[in-house]
mmCIF file of C-alpha atoms in Angstrom:
data_model
loop_
_atom_site.group_PDB
_atom_site.id
_atom_site.type_symbol
_atom_site.label_atom_id
_atom_site.label_comp_id
_atom_site.label_asym_id
_atom_site.label_seq_id
_atom_site.Cartn_x
_atom_site.Cartn_y
_atom_site.Cartn_z
ATOM 1 C CA UNK A 14 -0.247 0.093 0.490
ATOM 2 C CA UNK A 15 1.095 3.517 -0.862
ATOM 3 C CA UNK A 16 2.488 5.858 1.515
ATOM 4 C CA UNK A 17 -0.160 8.542 0.078
ATOM 5 C CA UNK A 18 -2.908 6.171 0.882
ATOM 6 C CA UNK A 19 -4.821 5.759 4.532
ATOM 7 C CA UNK A 20 -7.742 3.888 4.894
ATOM 8 C CA UNK A 21 -8.781 6.308 8.344
ATOM 9 C CA UNK A 22 -9.561 8.501 5.454
ATOM 10 C CA UNK A 23 -9.217 7.466 1.679
ATOM 11 C CA UNK A 24 -12.103 5.750 0.028
ATOM 12 C CA UNK A 25 -11.549 1.974 -0.830
ATOM 13 C CA UNK A 26 -12.909 -0.947 -1.123
ATOM 14 C CA UNK A 27 -12.539 -4.448 1.586
ATOM 15 C CA UNK A 28 -13.048 -8.387 0.570
ATOM 16 C CA UNK A 29 -15.211 -10.308 2.923
ATOM 17 C CA UNK A 30 -13.344 -12.988 3.404
ATOM 18 C CA UNK A 31 -16.192 -15.662 3.859
ATOM 19 C CA UNK A 32 -18.669 -14.578 1.417
ATOM 20 C CA UNK A 33 -15.638 -12.730 -1.227
ATOM 21 C CA UNK A 34 -18.001 -10.188 -1.507
ATOM 22 C CA UNK A 35 -16.578 -6.193 -1.092
ATOM 23 C CA UNK A 36 -17.776 -2.845 1.200
ATOM 24 C CA UNK A 37 -17.241 0.426 0.294
ATOM 25 C CA UNK A 38 -15.497 2.672 3.230
ATOM 26 C CA UNK A 39 -16.147 6.449 2.355
ATOM 27 C CA UNK A 40 -14.123 7.479 5.997
ATOM 28 C CA UNK A 41 -14.877 10.945 4.752
ATOM 29 C CA UNK A 42 -18.659 11.065 4.637
ATOM 30 C CA UNK A 43 -18.356 11.518 8.675
ATOM 31 C CA UNK A 44 -18.787 14.611 9.135
ATOM 32 C CA UNK A 45 -22.244 14.303 6.814
ATOM 33 C CA UNK A 46 -25.096 16.291 8.425
ATOM 34 C CA UNK A 47 -28.018 14.105 9.001
ATOM 35 C CA UNK A 48 -31.548 15.222 8.786
ATOM 36 C CA UNK A 49 -33.354 11.824 7.855
ATOM 37 C CA UNK A 50 -35.556 9.475 9.433
ATOM 38 C CA UNK A 51 -35.330 9.360 13.642
ATOM 39 C CA UNK A 52 -36.597 6.561 15.429
ATOM 40 C CA UNK A 53 -38.333 6.833 18.771
ATOM 41 C CA UNK A 54 -36.798 4.944 21.763
ATOM 42 C CA UNK A 55 -38.233 2.110 22.029
ATOM 43 C CA UNK A 56 -39.889 1.135 25.763
ATOM 44 C CA UNK A 57 -37.518 0.463 28.500
ATOM 45 C CA UNK A 58 -40.079 -0.333 31.605
ATOM 46 C CA UNK A 59 -41.454 -3.264 30.766
ATOM 47 C CA UNK A 60 -43.362 -5.420 33.732
ATOM 48 C CA UNK A 61 -41.462 -8.619 35.167
ATOM 49 C CA UNK A 62 -44.554 -10.657 33.667
ATOM 50 C CA UNK A 63 -47.159 -9.415 30.944
ATOM 51 C CA UNK A 64 -50.221 -11.598 31.205
ATOM 52 C CA UNK A 65 -51.308 -11.042 27.826
ATOM 53 C CA UNK A 66 -47.297 -12.007 26.467
ATOM 54 C CA UNK A 67 -47.136 -16.253 24.861
ATOM 55 C CA UNK A 68 -43.879 -16.510 25.828
ATOM 56 C CA UNK A 69 -44.314 -15.147 30.157
ATOM 57 C CA UNK A 70 -44.801 -18.535 31.976
ATOM 58 C CA UNK A 71 -47.840 -20.100 32.402
ATOM 59 C CA UNK A 72 -49.570 -18.005 29.636
ATOM 60 C CA UNK A 73 -51.728 -19.165 26.915
ATOM 61 C CA UNK A 74 -49.983 -19.208 23.923
ATOM 62 C CA UNK A 75 -51.831 -18.892 20.085
ATOM 63 C CA UNK A 76 -51.728 -22.523 19.146
ATOM 64 C CA UNK A 77 -53.292 -23.268 22.464
ATOM 65 C CA UNK A 78 -50.655 -24.523 24.095
ATOM 66 C CA UNK A 79 -50.180 -23.288 27.204
ATOM 67 C CA UNK A 80 -46.303 -22.779 28.788
ATOM 68 C CA UNK A 81 -45.032 -23.944 31.560
ATOM 69 C CA UNK A 82 -43.613 -22.473 34.867
ATOM 70 C CA UNK A 83 -40.207 -22.599 33.876
ATOM 71 C CA UNK A 84 -36.942 -20.807 35.610
ATOM 72 C CA UNK A 85 -34.193 -20.936 33.102
ATOM 73 C CA UNK A 86 -35.166 -20.784 29.564
ATOM 74 C CA UNK A 87 -37.794 -22.534 27.716
ATOM 75 C CA UNK A 88 -37.932 -23.614 24.259
ATOM 76 C CA UNK A 89 -40.975 -24.888 21.842
ATOM 77 C CA UNK A 90 -41.650 -25.197 18.060
ATOM 78 C CA UNK A 91 -42.851 -22.016 16.335
ATOM 79 C CA UNK A 92 -46.654 -21.617 16.454
ATOM 80 C CA UNK A 93 -46.237 -19.707 12.981
ATOM 81 C CA UNK A 94 -43.058 -21.764 11.643
ATOM 82 C CA UNK A 95 -41.945 -20.134 8.065
ATOM 83 C CA UNK A 96 -41.087 -23.779 7.504
ATOM 84 C CA UNK A 97 -43.193 -27.320 7.568
ATOM 85 C CA UNK A 98 -42.445 -30.404 8.592
ATOM 86 C CA UNK A 99 -44.380 -32.295 6.038
ATOM 87 C CA UNK A 100 -44.394 -30.189 3.522
ATOM 88 C CA UNK A 101 -44.630 -32.511 0.456
ATOM 89 C CA UNK A 102 -42.232 -33.430 -2.369
ATOM 90 C CA UNK A 103 -41.978 -31.238 -5.234
ATOM 91 C CA UNK A 104 -40.612 -28.620 -7.757
ATOM 92 C CA UNK A 105 -41.207 -26.411 -10.647
ATOM 93 C CA UNK A 106 -39.241 -26.104 -13.629
ATOM 94 C CA UNK A 107 -39.948 -23.668 -16.727
ATOM 95 C CA UNK A 108 -37.307 -23.279 -19.183
ATOM 96 C CA UNK A 109 -35.183 -22.718 -16.132
ATOM 97 C CA UNK A 110 -36.594 -19.141 -16.261
ATOM 98 C CA UNK A 111 -39.686 -20.278 -13.254
ATOM 99 C CA UNK A 112 -37.274 -22.430 -10.995
ATOM 100 C CA UNK A 113 -38.973 -23.616 -7.334
ATOM 101 C CA UNK A 114 -38.424 -26.469 -5.320
ATOM 102 C CA UNK A 115 -40.009 -27.114 -1.874
ATOM 103 C CA UNK A 116 -38.517 -26.947 1.832
ATOM 104 C CA UNK A 117 -39.445 -28.650 4.862
ATOM 105 C CA UNK A 118 -37.887 -27.412 8.194
ATOM 106 C CA UNK A 119 -38.606 -27.221 11.700
ATOM 107 C CA UNK A 120 -38.969 -23.761 13.755
ATOM 108 C CA UNK A 121 -38.244 -23.366 16.973
ATOM 109 C CA UNK A 122 -38.726 -20.746 19.525
ATOM 110 C CA UNK A 123 -36.352 -20.556 22.571
ATOM 111 C CA UNK A 124 -37.025 -18.235 25.233
ATOM 112 C CA UNK A 125 -34.044 -17.233 27.096
ATOM 113 C CA UNK A 126 -35.684 -15.495 30.640
ATOM 114 C CA UNK A 127 -38.584 -16.151 32.040
ATOM 115 C CA UNK A 128 -38.652 -12.644 32.958
ATOM 116 C CA UNK A 129 -40.543 -10.369 30.381
ATOM 117 C CA UNK A 130 -38.437 -7.482 31.397
ATOM 118 C CA UNK A 131 -34.620 -8.497 30.765
ATOM 119 C CA UNK A 132 -32.479 -8.918 27.622
ATOM 120 C CA UNK A 133 -28.917 -11.276 26.966
ATOM 121 C CA UNK A 134 -26.496 -8.650 28.916
ATOM 122 C CA UNK A 135 -29.168 -8.412 32.281
ATOM 123 C CA UNK A 136 -28.785 -11.724 32.397
ATOM 124 C CA UNK A 137 -26.365 -13.520 34.446
ATOM 125 C CA UNK A 138 -23.478 -15.459 32.568
ATOM 126 C CA UNK A 139 -24.892 -18.635 34.299
ATOM 127 C CA UNK A 140 -28.417 -17.390 33.051
ATOM 128 C CA UNK A 141 -26.734 -17.033 29.226
ATOM 129 C CA UNK A 142 -25.001 -20.118 29.736
ATOM 130 C CA UNK A 143 -28.166 -22.523 30.463
ATOM 131 C CA UNK A 144 -29.578 -20.809 26.416
ATOM 132 C CA UNK A 145 -25.695 -21.982 24.812
ATOM 133 C CA UNK A 146 -26.838 -25.434 26.161
ATOM 134 C CA UNK A 147 -29.991 -25.158 25.467
ATOM 135 C CA UNK A 148 -28.988 -24.577 21.843
ATOM 136 C CA UNK A 149 -26.179 -26.966 22.216
ATOM 137 C CA UNK A 150 -28.393 -29.518 23.138
ATOM 138 C CA UNK A 151 -31.407 -28.255 20.700
ATOM 139 C CA UNK A 152 -28.714 -28.225 17.939
ATOM 140 C CA UNK A 153 -27.890 -32.016 18.181
ATOM 141 C CA UNK A 154 -31.261 -32.931 18.829
ATOM 142 C CA UNK A 155 -32.517 -31.067 15.193
ATOM 143 C CA UNK A 156 -29.740 -33.300 13.774
ATOM 144 C CA UNK A 157 -30.693 -36.931 14.345
ATOM 145 C CA UNK A 158 -33.200 -35.502 11.193
ATOM 146 C CA UNK A 159 -31.216 -36.989 8.418
ATOM 147 C CA UNK A 160 -33.920 -34.987 6.525
ATOM 148 C CA UNK A 161 -32.127 -31.861 8.151
ATOM 149 C CA UNK A 162 -29.046 -30.240 6.476
ATOM 150 C CA UNK A 163 -28.263 -27.134 8.324
ATOM 151 C CA UNK A 164 -29.686 -25.651 11.711
ATOM 152 C CA UNK A 165 -29.421 -21.898 11.760
ATOM 153 C CA UNK A 166 -29.468 -19.991 15.462
ATOM 154 C CA UNK A 167 -30.414 -15.934 15.657
ATOM 155 C CA UNK A 168 -32.031 -13.815 17.324
ATOM 156 C CA UNK A 169 -33.465 -10.752 16.606
ATOM 157 C CA UNK A 170 -33.299 -7.652 19.044
ATOM 158 C CA UNK A 171 -35.660 -4.893 19.085
ATOM 159 C CA UNK A 172 -38.774 -3.396 17.639
ATOM 160 C CA UNK A 173 -36.547 -1.942 14.710
ATOM 161 C CA UNK A 174 -35.034 -5.228 14.140
ATOM 162 C CA UNK A 175 -38.797 -6.508 12.905
ATOM 163 C CA UNK A 176 -39.059 -8.218 16.911
ATOM 164 C CA UNK A 177 -42.899 -8.954 17.081
ATOM 165 C CA UNK A 178 -42.626 -9.079 21.198
ATOM 166 C CA UNK A 179 -40.571 -7.351 23.780
ATOM 167 C CA UNK A 180 -39.701 -10.772 26.094
ATOM 168 C CA UNK A 181 -36.131 -11.633 25.618
ATOM 169 C CA UNK A 182 -36.113 -14.685 22.828
ATOM 170 C CA UNK A 183 -34.960 -16.003 19.808
ATOM 171 C CA UNK A 184 -35.091 -18.782 16.817
ATOM 172 C CA UNK A 185 -34.081 -22.298 15.619
ATOM 173 C CA UNK A 186 -34.531 -22.836 12.623
ATOM 174 C CA UNK A 187 -33.604 -26.562 10.798
ATOM 175 C CA UNK A 188 -34.043 -27.226 6.928
ATOM 176 C CA UNK A 189 -33.946 -29.178 4.324
ATOM 177 C CA UNK A 190 -31.615 -27.706 2.155
ATOM 178 C CA UNK A 191 -28.051 -25.180 2.919
ATOM 179 C CA UNK A 192 -29.298 -21.711 2.595
ATOM 180 C CA UNK A 193 -27.509 -18.862 0.082
ATOM 181 C CA UNK A 194 -24.978 -17.333 2.737
ATOM 182 C CA UNK A 195 -24.065 -20.725 4.007
ATOM 183 C CA UNK A 196 -23.782 -22.307 0.773
ATOM 184 C CA UNK A 197 -20.876 -19.425 0.208
ATOM 185 C CA UNK A 198 -18.801 -19.243 3.232
ATOM 186 C CA UNK A 199 -18.665 -23.460 3.001
ATOM 187 C CA UNK A 200 -17.262 -22.426 -0.445
ATOM 188 C CA UNK A 201 -14.885 -19.827 0.514
ATOM 189 C CA UNK A 202 -13.860 -21.723 3.631
ATOM 190 C CA UNK A 203 -13.569 -25.165 1.801
ATOM 191 C CA UNK A 204 -11.173 -23.099 -1.322
ATOM 192 C CA UNK A 205 -8.771 -21.944 1.610
ATOM 193 C CA UNK A 206 -8.905 -24.738 3.416
ATOM 194 C CA UNK A 207 -7.864 -26.803 0.319
ATOM 195 C CA UNK A 208 -4.702 -25.029 0.025
ATOM 196 C CA UNK A 209 -4.035 -24.266 3.431
ATOM 197 C CA UNK A 210 -5.105 -27.083 5.596
ATOM 198 C CA UNK A 211 -6.317 -24.945 8.112
ATOM 199 C CA UNK A 212 -9.736 -22.908 8.613
ATOM 200 C CA UNK A 213 -9.483 -19.465 7.223
ATOM 201 C CA UNK A 214 -10.781 -18.292 10.412
ATOM 202 C CA UNK A 215 -8.559 -19.251 12.478
ATOM 203 C CA UNK A 216 -4.966 -18.001 10.331
ATOM 204 C CA UNK A 217 -7.371 -14.696 10.098
ATOM 205 C CA UNK A 218 -8.151 -14.762 13.676
ATOM 206 C CA UNK A 219 -5.130 -15.068 14.077
ATOM 207 C CA UNK A 220 -3.691 -11.887 12.214
ATOM 208 C CA UNK A 221 -6.641 -9.741 14.272
ATOM 209 C CA UNK A 222 -5.331 -10.600 17.345
ATOM 210 C CA UNK A 223 -1.689 -10.301 16.322
ATOM 211 C CA UNK A 224 -2.436 -6.816 14.973
ATOM 212 C CA UNK A 225 -5.045 -5.440 17.802
ATOM 213 C CA UNK A 226 -7.022 -3.104 16.000
ATOM 214 C CA UNK A 227 -10.491 -4.269 16.229
ATOM 215 C CA UNK A 228 -10.410 -6.557 18.909
ATOM 216 C CA UNK A 229 -13.321 -5.819 21.686
ATOM 217 C CA UNK A 230 -13.263 -8.769 23.940
ATOM 218 C CA UNK A 231 -11.586 -11.906 24.046
ATOM 219 C CA UNK A 232 -10.959 -14.207 26.869
ATOM 220 C CA UNK A 233 -9.302 -18.487 26.862
ATOM 221 C CA UNK A 234 -11.996 -19.323 24.534
ATOM 222 C CA UNK A 235 -13.370 -16.546 22.320
ATOM 223 C CA UNK A 236 -12.751 -13.385 20.640
ATOM 224 C CA UNK A 237 -15.257 -10.500 19.425
ATOM 225 C CA UNK A 238 -14.494 -8.765 16.815
ATOM 226 C CA UNK A 239 -15.884 -5.783 14.113
ATOM 227 C CA UNK A 240 -14.778 -7.882 11.700
ATOM 228 C CA UNK A 241 -12.297 -5.443 8.332
ATOM 229 C CA UNK A 242 -15.226 -6.051 5.870
ATOM 230 C CA UNK A 243 -18.000 -5.271 8.471
ATOM 231 C CA UNK A 244 -20.674 -3.826 6.472
ATOM 232 C CA UNK A 245 -23.740 -2.558 9.017
ATOM 233 C CA UNK A 246 -21.935 0.151 12.061
ATOM 234 C CA UNK A 247 -21.102 -1.738 14.632
ATOM 235 C CA UNK A 248 -20.776 -4.832 12.951
ATOM 236 C CA UNK A 249 -19.478 -8.278 14.748
ATOM 237 C CA UNK A 250 -17.836 -11.307 15.206
ATOM 238 C CA UNK A 251 -17.524 -13.560 17.964
ATOM 239 C CA UNK A 252 -14.953 -16.732 16.722
ATOM 240 C CA UNK A 253 -13.826 -19.823 18.505
ATOM 241 C CA UNK A 254 -10.233 -19.738 18.851
ATOM 242 C CA UNK A 255 -10.527 -23.700 18.522
ATOM 243 C CA UNK A 256 -11.420 -25.328 15.497
ATOM 244 C CA UNK A 257 -14.478 -26.524 15.816
ATOM 245 C CA UNK A 258 -17.228 -26.611 12.924
ATOM 246 C CA UNK A 259 -20.655 -26.440 15.260
ATOM 247 C CA UNK A 260 -21.725 -26.088 18.408
ATOM 248 C CA UNK A 261 -21.806 -29.576 18.375
ATOM 249 C CA UNK A 262 -17.925 -29.492 20.140
ATOM 250 C CA UNK A 263 -18.116 -26.805 22.344
ATOM 251 C CA UNK A 264 -17.247 -28.263 25.420
ATOM 252 C CA UNK A 265 -18.705 -27.380 29.005
ATOM 253 C CA UNK A 266 -16.183 -24.238 29.244
ATOM 254 C CA UNK A 267 -16.248 -23.165 26.043
ATOM 255 C CA UNK A 268 -20.421 -22.862 26.838
ATOM 256 C CA UNK A 269 -19.628 -20.518 29.500
ATOM 257 C CA UNK A 270 -16.793 -18.595 28.215
ATOM 258 C CA UNK A 271 -19.753 -18.229 25.234
ATOM 259 C CA UNK A 272 -21.702 -16.982 27.461
ATOM 260 C CA UNK A 273 -19.226 -14.542 28.771
ATOM 261 C CA UNK A 274 -18.272 -13.415 25.439
ATOM 262 C CA UNK A 275 -21.568 -12.586 24.856
ATOM 263 C CA UNK A 276 -22.235 -10.937 28.056
ATOM 264 C CA UNK A 277 -19.852 -8.723 27.286
ATOM 265 C CA UNK A 278 -20.689 -7.861 23.727
ATOM 266 C CA UNK A 279 -24.097 -7.516 24.054
ATOM 267 C CA UNK A 280 -23.807 -4.945 27.386
ATOM 268 C CA UNK A 281 -20.677 -2.852 25.846
ATOM 269 C CA UNK A 282 -23.616 -2.470 22.977
ATOM 270 C CA UNK A 283 -26.551 -1.169 25.720
ATOM 271 C CA UNK A 284 -23.023 1.110 27.078
ATOM 272 C CA UNK A 285 -23.116 2.138 23.808
ATOM 273 C CA UNK A 286 -25.646 5.032 23.420
ATOM 274 C CA UNK A 287 -27.685 4.081 27.044
ATOM 275 C CA UNK A 288 -30.327 1.831 25.133
ATOM 276 C CA UNK A 289 -31.831 -2.212 24.946
ATOM 277 C CA UNK A 290 -29.000 -2.514 21.535
ATOM 278 C CA UNK A 291 -31.337 -3.833 18.502
ATOM 279 C CA UNK A 292 -29.496 -6.142 16.897
ATOM 280 C CA UNK A 293 -29.714 -9.752 14.920
ATOM 281 C CA UNK A 294 -27.093 -12.337 15.546
ATOM 282 C CA UNK A 295 -26.401 -15.302 14.667
ATOM 283 C CA UNK A 296 -24.779 -18.660 14.705
ATOM 284 C CA UNK A 297 -22.623 -19.643 11.214
ATOM 285 C CA UNK A 298 -21.811 -23.949 11.569
ATOM 286 C CA UNK A 299 -21.166 -26.485 8.897
ATOM 287 C CA UNK A 300 -24.119 -28.071 7.198
ATOM 288 C CA UNK A 301 -25.586 -30.838 9.296
ATOM 289 C CA UNK A 302 -25.664 -34.734 7.301
ATOM 290 C CA UNK A 303 -23.732 -33.467 5.021
ATOM 291 C CA UNK A 304 -20.482 -35.602 5.060
ATOM 292 C CA UNK A 305 -17.594 -33.895 6.703
ATOM 293 C CA UNK A 306 -16.671 -30.427 7.043
ATOM 294 C CA UNK A 307 -13.121 -30.260 8.157
ATOM 295 C CA UNK A 308 -12.747 -25.667 6.527
ATOM 296 C CA UNK A 309 -15.715 -25.259 9.162
ATOM 297 C CA UNK A 310 -15.139 -22.667 11.642
ATOM 298 C CA UNK A 311 -18.303 -21.672 14.314
ATOM 299 C CA UNK A 312 -19.090 -17.480 14.575
ATOM 300 C CA UNK A 313 -21.467 -15.819 15.105
ATOM 301 C CA UNK A 314 -22.529 -12.528 13.578
ATOM 302 C CA UNK A 315 -24.252 -9.164 15.361
ATOM 303 C CA UNK A 316 -25.572 -7.368 12.733
ATOM 304 C CA UNK A 317 -26.756 -3.782 14.329
ATOM 305 C CA UNK A 318 -28.368 -1.123 12.493
ATOM 306 C CA UNK A 319 -27.386 1.641 14.367
ATOM 307 C CA UNK A 320 -25.521 4.599 13.468
ATOM 308 C CA UNK A 321 -25.114 7.571 15.389
ATOM 309 C CA UNK A 322 -27.210 8.096 18.345
ATOM 310 C CA UNK A 323 -29.894 5.733 20.180
ATOM 311 C CA UNK A 324 -32.375 6.791 17.435
ATOM 312 C CA UNK A 325 -30.153 7.555 14.336
ATOM 313 C CA UNK A 326 -29.837 3.392 12.241
ATOM 314 C CA UNK A 327 -27.820 2.950 9.337
ATOM 315 C CA UNK A 328 -30.306 2.727 6.041
ATOM 316 C CA UNK A 329 -29.085 -0.119 3.186
ATOM 317 C CA UNK A 330 -31.295 1.576 0.196
ATOM 318 C CA UNK A 331 -30.004 2.924 -2.866
ATOM 319 C CA UNK A 332 -26.505 2.004 -4.229
ATOM 320 C CA UNK A 333 -25.863 -0.687 -1.233
ATOM 321 C CA UNK A 334 -29.650 -2.041 -2.799
ATOM 322 C CA UNK A 335 -28.468 -1.763 -5.993
ATOM 323 C CA UNK A 336 -24.247 -2.120 -6.329
ATOM 324 C CA UNK A 337 -22.767 -3.264 -3.016
ATOM 325 C CA UNK A 338 -22.841 -2.301 0.673
ATOM 326 C CA UNK A 339 -20.876 0.788 1.972
ATOM 327 C CA UNK A 340 -20.772 2.268 4.960
ATOM 328 C CA UNK A 341 -18.613 5.426 6.805
ATOM 329 C CA UNK A 342 -17.144 5.059 9.858
ATOM 330 C CA UNK A 343 -14.347 2.419 9.145
ATOM 331 C CA UNK A 344 -14.328 -1.203 10.923
ATOM 332 C CA UNK A 345 -11.629 0.455 13.811
ATOM 333 C CA UNK A 346 -12.941 3.591 15.114
ATOM 334 C CA UNK A 347 -16.389 1.154 15.627
ATOM 335 C CA UNK A 348 -13.526 -1.108 17.248
ATOM 336 C CA UNK A 349 -12.363 1.126 19.052
ATOM 337 C CA UNK A 350 -15.555 2.393 20.849
ATOM 338 C CA UNK A 351 -16.571 -0.660 21.521
ATOM 339 C CA UNK A 352 -13.716 -1.613 23.226
ATOM 340 C CA UNK A 353 -14.002 0.717 25.376
ATOM 341 C CA UNK A 354 -16.619 0.770 27.150
ATOM 342 C CA UNK A 355 -17.455 -0.721 29.978
ATOM 343 C CA UNK A 356 -18.572 -4.496 30.379
ATOM 344 C CA UNK A 357 -21.146 -3.488 33.689
ATOM 345 C CA UNK A 358 -24.112 -2.626 32.553
ATOM 346 C CA UNK A 359 -25.390 0.893 32.741
ATOM 347 C CA UNK A 360 -28.512 0.658 34.439
ATOM 348 C CA UNK A 361 -26.864 -0.576 37.576
ATOM 349 C CA UNK A 362 -23.974 2.724 37.147
ATOM 350 C CA UNK A 363 -26.592 5.290 37.901
ATOM 351 C CA UNK A 364 -28.440 6.008 40.829
#
């Protein structure tokens, strides 16, 4: 790189090594004034129990079932599943122009806590570990269905991310085909592994930890960083330090360390603008019932939309929809802001 080119001030493109896609970075635009949409702040005064919530203990759900009086985390089959287990096998191919194929699946909902008014950063590490335990248990159970090829564990947090119920919860979708993002990541990791005989994310993480320019948090088993190719303003990725292909292989120590990393990161998110920070987050891991995948390295993406404050978000429109993603603040700037934030939640420090 030339002495006159500067990643911190000059527009440039960065490669997402997991997908092969590019993001345009325009750091010179950070001084651009904002006169656009300002979001309303989400209500932050929910009760511990809501008699109308279909996720609270003891309440009725849409299908008529009644939730048990659960004390930790709780999982059930989604009453409004996007995928159905009994979908008929069929397909359509009209001259290669009108193409469709059946898709089977099992969709589940996981309530993180019986308390309606909490979110992940407000749970204890032991409570989050119980969630991780349940993630692993459900992953193992669902993968026993030989027709299932991929299991997506994810969370949408906040109204701004389309979350329809504020009770702390996530979802687990398992399906009969491997989805697009996983196909792309599989191909990129497989190509790297074929040449280097090590996982791409192992090499990437080693380099990131050495440079320490985008690392937000780390413990013995996981590192949290803003990826070099981040698209969303405060996007992060959690990468396991041990090369494992899925949550199936996490030890008890690793599950607790993952809970610690999730709590630290989500607390920093909340502390950034002193709000319940919205995001979509999810694990990426190897397909199941699809042979060996030694190239695959477990990781977890966090995609938060907030840009300048609790009420100003990043919009993916125009150039982003028609060309490729674009961001203004650099990943290094975002990482430094997150790294400097406390891991004690702002609510506990206020009088």
